[in-house]
CSV table of C-alpha atoms and ligand atoms in Angstrom, one decimal:
chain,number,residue,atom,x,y,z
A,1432,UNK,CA,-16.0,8.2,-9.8
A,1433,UNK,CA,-13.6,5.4,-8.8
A,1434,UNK,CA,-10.6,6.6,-7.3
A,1435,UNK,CA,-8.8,3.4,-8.9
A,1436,UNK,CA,-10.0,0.7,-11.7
A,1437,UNK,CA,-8.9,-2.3,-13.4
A,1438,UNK,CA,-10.9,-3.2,-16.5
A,1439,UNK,CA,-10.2,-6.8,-17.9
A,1440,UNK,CA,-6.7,-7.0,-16.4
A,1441,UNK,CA,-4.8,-9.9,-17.1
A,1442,UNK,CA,-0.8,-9.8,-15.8
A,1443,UNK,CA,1.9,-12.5,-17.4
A,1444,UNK,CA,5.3,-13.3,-16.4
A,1445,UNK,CA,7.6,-14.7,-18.4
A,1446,UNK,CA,10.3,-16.8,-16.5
A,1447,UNK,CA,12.9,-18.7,-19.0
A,1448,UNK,CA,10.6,-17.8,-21.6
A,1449,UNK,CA,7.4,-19.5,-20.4
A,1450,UNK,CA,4.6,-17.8,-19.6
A,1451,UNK,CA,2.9,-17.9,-15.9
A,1452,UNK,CA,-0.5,-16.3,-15.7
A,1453,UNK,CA,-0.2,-14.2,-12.3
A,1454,UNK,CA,-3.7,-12.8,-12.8
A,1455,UNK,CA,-6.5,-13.3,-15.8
A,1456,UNK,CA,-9.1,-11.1,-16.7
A,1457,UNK,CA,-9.2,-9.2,-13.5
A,1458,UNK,CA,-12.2,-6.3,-12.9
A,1459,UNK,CA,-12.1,-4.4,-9.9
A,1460,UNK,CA,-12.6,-0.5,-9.3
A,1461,UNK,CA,-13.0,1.1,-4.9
A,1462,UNK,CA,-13.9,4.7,-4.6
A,1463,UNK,CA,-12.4,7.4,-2.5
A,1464,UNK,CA,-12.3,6.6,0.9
A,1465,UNK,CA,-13.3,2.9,0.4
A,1466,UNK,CA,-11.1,-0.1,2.5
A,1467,UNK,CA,-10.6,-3.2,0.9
A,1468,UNK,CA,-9.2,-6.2,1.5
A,1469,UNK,CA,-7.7,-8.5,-1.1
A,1470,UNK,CA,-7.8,-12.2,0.1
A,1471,UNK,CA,-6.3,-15.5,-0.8
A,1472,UNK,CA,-4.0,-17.6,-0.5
A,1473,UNK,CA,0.2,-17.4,-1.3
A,1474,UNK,CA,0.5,-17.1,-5.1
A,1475,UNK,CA,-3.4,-16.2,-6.2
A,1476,UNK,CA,-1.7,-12.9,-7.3
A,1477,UNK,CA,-2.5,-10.2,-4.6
A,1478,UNK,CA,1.0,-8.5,-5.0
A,1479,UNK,CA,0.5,-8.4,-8.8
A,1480,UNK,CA,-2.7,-6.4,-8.2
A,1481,UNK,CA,-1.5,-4.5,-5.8
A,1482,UNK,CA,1.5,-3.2,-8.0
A,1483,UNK,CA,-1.1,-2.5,-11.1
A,1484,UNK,CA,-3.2,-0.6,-8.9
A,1485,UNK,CA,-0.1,1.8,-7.8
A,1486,UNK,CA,1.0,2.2,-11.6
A,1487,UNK,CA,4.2,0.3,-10.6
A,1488,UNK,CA,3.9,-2.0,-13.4
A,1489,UNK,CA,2.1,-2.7,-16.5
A,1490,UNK,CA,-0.9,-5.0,-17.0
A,1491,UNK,CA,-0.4,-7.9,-20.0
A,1492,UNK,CA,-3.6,-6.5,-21.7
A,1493,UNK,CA,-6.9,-4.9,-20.1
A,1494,UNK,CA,-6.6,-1.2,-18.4
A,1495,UNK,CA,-5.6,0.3,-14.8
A,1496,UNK,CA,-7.0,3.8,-13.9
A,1497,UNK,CA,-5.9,5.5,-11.5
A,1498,UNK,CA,-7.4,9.0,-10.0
A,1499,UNK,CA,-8.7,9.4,-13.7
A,1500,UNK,CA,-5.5,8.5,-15.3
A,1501,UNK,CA,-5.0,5.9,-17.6
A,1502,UNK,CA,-1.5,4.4,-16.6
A,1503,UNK,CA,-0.4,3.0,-20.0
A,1504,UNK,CA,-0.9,6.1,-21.7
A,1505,UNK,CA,1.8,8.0,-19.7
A,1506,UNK,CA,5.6,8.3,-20.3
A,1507,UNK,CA,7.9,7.2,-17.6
A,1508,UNK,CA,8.2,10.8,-15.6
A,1509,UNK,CA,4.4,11.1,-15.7
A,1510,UNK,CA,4.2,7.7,-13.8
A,1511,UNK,CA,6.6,8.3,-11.5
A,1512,UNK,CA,5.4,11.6,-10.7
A,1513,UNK,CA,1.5,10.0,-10.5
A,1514,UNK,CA,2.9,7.0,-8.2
A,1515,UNK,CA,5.2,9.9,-6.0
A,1516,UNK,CA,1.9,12.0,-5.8
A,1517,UNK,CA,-0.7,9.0,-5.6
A,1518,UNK,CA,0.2,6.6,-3.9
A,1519,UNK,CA,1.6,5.3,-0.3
A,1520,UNK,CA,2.8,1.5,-0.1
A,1521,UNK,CA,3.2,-0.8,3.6
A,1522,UNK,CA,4.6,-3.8,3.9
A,1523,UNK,CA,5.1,-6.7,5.8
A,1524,UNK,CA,8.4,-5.4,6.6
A,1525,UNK,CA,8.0,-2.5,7.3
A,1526,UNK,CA,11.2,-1.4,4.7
A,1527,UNK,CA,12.3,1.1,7.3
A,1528,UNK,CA,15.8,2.3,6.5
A,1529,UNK,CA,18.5,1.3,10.0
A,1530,UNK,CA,20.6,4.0,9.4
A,1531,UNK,CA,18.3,6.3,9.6
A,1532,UNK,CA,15.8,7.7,12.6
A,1533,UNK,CA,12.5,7.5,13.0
A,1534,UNK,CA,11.2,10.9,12.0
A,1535,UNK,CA,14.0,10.9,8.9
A,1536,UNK,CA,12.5,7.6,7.7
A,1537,UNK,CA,8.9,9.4,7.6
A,1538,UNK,CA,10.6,12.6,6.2
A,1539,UNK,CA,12.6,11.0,2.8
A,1540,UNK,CA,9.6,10.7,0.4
A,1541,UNK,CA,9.1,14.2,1.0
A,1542,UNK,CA,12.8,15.0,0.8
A,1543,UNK,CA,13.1,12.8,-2.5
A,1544,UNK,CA,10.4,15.1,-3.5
A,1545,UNK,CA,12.4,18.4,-2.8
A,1546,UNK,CA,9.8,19.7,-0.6
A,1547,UNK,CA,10.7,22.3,2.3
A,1548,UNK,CA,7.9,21.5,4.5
A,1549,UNK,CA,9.1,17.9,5.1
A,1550,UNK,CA,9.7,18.4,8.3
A,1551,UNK,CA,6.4,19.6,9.8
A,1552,UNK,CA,4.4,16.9,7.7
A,1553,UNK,CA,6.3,14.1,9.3
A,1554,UNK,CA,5.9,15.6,12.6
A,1555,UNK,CA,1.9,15.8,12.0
A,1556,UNK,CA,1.9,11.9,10.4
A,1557,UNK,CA,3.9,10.8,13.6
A,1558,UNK,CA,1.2,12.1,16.0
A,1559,UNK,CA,-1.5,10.7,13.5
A,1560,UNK,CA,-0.2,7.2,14.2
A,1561,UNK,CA,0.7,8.5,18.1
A,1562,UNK,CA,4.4,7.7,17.4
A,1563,UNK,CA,5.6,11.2,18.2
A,1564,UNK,CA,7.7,10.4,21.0
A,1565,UNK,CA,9.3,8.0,18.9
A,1566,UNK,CA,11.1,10.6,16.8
A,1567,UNK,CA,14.7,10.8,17.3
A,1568,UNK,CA,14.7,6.5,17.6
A,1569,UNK,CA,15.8,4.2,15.2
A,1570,UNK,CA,13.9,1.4,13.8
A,1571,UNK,CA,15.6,-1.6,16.2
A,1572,UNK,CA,14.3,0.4,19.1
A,1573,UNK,CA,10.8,-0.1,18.4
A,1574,UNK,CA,8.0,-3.2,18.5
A,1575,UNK,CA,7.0,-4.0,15.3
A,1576,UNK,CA,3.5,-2.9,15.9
A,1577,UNK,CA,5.7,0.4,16.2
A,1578,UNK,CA,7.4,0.2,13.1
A,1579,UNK,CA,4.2,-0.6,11.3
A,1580,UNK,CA,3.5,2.8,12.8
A,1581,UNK,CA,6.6,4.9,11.6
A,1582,UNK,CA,5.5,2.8,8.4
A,1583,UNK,CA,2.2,4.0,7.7
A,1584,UNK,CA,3.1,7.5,8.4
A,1585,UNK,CA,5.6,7.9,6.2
A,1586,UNK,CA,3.2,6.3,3.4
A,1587,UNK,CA,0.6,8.9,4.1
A,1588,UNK,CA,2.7,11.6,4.6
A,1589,UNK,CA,2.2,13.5,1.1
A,1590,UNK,CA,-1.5,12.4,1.4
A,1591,UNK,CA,-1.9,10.4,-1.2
A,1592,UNK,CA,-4.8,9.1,-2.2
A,1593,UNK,CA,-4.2,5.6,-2.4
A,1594,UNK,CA,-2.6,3.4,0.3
A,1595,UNK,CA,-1.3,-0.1,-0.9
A,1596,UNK,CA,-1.2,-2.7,1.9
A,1597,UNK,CA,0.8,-5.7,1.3
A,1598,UNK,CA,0.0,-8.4,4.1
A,1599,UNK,CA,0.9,-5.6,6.6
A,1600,UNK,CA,-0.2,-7.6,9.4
A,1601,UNK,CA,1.7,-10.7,8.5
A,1602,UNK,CA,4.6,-9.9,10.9
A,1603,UNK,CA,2.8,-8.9,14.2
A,1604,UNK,CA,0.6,-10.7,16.7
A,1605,UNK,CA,-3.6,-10.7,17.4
A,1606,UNK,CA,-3.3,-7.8,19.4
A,1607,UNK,CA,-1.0,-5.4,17.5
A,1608,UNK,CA,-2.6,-6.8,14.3
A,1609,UNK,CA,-5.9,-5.7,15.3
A,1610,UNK,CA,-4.4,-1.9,16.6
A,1611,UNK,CA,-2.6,-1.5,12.8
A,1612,UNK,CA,-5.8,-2.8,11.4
A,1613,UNK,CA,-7.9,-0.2,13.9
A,1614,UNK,CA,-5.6,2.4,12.1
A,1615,UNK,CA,-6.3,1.6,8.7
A,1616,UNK,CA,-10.1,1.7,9.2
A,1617,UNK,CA,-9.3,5.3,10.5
A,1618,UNK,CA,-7.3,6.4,7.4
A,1619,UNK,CA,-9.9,5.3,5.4
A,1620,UNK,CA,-12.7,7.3,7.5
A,1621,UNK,CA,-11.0,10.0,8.5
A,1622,UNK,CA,-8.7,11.2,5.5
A,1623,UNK,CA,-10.6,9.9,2.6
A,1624,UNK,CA,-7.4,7.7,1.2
A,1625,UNK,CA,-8.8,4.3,-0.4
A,1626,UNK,CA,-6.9,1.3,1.1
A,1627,UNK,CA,-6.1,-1.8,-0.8
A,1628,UNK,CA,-4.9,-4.4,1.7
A,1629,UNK,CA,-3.8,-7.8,0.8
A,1630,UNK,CA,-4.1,-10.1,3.0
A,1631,UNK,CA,-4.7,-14.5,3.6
A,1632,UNK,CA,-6.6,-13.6,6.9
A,1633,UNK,CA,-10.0,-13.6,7.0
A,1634,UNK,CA,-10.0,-11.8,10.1
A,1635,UNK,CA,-7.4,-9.1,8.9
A,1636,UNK,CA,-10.4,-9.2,6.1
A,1637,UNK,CA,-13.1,-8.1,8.3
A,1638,UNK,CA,-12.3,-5.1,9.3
A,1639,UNK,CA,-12.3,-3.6,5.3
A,1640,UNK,CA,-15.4,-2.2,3.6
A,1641,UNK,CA,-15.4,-4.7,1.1
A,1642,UNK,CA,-13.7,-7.8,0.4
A,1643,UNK,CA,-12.6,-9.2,-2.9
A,1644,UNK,CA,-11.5,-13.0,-3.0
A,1645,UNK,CA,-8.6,-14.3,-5.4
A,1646,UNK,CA,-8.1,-17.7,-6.5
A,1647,UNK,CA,-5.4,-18.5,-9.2
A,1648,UNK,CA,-5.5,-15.2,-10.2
A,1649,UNK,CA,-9.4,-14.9,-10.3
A,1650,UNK,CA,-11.5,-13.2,-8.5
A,1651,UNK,CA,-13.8,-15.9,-6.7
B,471,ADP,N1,8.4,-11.0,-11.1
B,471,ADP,C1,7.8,-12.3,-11.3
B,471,ADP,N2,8.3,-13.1,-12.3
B,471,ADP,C2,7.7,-14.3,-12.5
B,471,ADP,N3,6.7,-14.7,-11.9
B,471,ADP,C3,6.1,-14.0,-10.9
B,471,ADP,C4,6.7,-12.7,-10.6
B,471,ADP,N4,6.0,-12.1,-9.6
B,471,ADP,C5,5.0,-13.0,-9.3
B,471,ADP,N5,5.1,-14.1,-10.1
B,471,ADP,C6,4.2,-15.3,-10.1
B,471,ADP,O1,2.9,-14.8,-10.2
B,471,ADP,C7,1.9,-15.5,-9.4
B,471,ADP,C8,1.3,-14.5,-8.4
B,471,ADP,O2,2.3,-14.0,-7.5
B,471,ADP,P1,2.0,-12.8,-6.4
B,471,ADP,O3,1.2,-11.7,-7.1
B,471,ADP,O4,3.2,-12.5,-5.7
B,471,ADP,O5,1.0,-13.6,-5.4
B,471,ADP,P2,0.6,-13.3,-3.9
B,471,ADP,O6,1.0,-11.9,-3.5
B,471,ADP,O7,-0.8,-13.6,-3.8
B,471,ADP,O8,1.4,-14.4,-3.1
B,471,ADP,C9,2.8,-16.6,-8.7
B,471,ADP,O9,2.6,-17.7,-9.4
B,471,ADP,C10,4.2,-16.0,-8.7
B,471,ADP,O10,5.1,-17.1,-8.7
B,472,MG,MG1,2.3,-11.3,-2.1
């Protein structure tokens, strides 16, 4: 069974009442586990499928599925609760809070979430990512190859079974680009969580199980 599915998706957004077709009949399912990569260019509408896919918004017509669940058919606390429970987003980024540390930044979805055991999750997703020592730091102490780090632990830290990636290399150099990449192909091997990366790199690309080109909101 696919762990997520769009069935003849098409997304439009109305700006000063004219429409702007961000995708058009748009198929697409990955099963559990699977990495891909999303490419194209700036404005083919990778962000727009990456927010379907993570029930964060609505599709125009066609059908997103997610885990089993059909996202149009819930109410507004089911969604939340499937996106809370579901699904881990990175960014560019990185959207770490300033004020906060390290290991409180990985901790907050879980605190959001009024669970007890925040702290010992976070600690486990820091050493996943090696960041560990990094705990007690705050976010302008670190590389950004760190804070893509910090980042991707505190998406996977209520192991959820979908990780959106949206151009999270597009910050960092070859080198650190090809470590976060390194740990994305682990998170897809070793925990079982489909990925859904988007990305204009074809090299970034290459490292995913399968990869799925966009043009104008097709797929190519
Ligand atoms: N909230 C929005 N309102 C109006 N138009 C939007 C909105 N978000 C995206 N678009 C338009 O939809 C198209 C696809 O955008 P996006 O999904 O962000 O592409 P990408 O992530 O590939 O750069 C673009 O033409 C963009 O201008
Ligand atoms: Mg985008």
């Amino acid at each position: 069974m696919s762990l997520f599915r769009l069935d003849h998706v098409t997304k439009q957004y109305f700006t000063e009442g004219r429409p702007v077709s961000a995708l058009t009949d748009v198929s697409l399912d990955a099963a559990r586990g699977e990495f891909v990569a999303l490419v194209g260019r700036s404005g083919c509408g990778k962000s727009t499928l990456l927010n379907l896919a993570g029930a964060m918004d609505f599709p125009t017509s066609g059908t997103v599925t997610l885990d089993g669940v059909e996202t149009s058919s819930l109410n507004d606390a089911a969604l939340t609760r499937l996106r809370r429970d579901k699904v881990g987003f990175i960014f560019q980024s990185f959207q770490l809070l300033p004020a906060l540390s390290v290991i409180e930044n990985v901790e907050l979805p879980l605190m959001l979430a009024g669970r007890a055991d925040a702290r010992p999750l976070s600690k486990d997703a820091l050493r996943w990512v090696e960041m560990e020592d990094y705990a007690s730091r705050r976010p302008f102490q670190l590389s950004g190859g760190q804070m893509q780090r910090v980042a991707i632990a505190r998406a996977l830290v209520h192991s959820p079974s979908l990780l959106l990636a949206d151009e999270p290399t597009g910050n960092l150099d070859t080198t650190t680009s090809d470590l976060i990449l390194g740990l994305l192909r682990r998170v897809a091997r070793e925990t079982s969580t489909t990925i859904l990366m988007a990305t204009h790199s074809d090299e970034a690309a290459a490292m995913a199980d399968t990869i799925v080109h966009l043009r104008d909101g097709r797929i190519a």
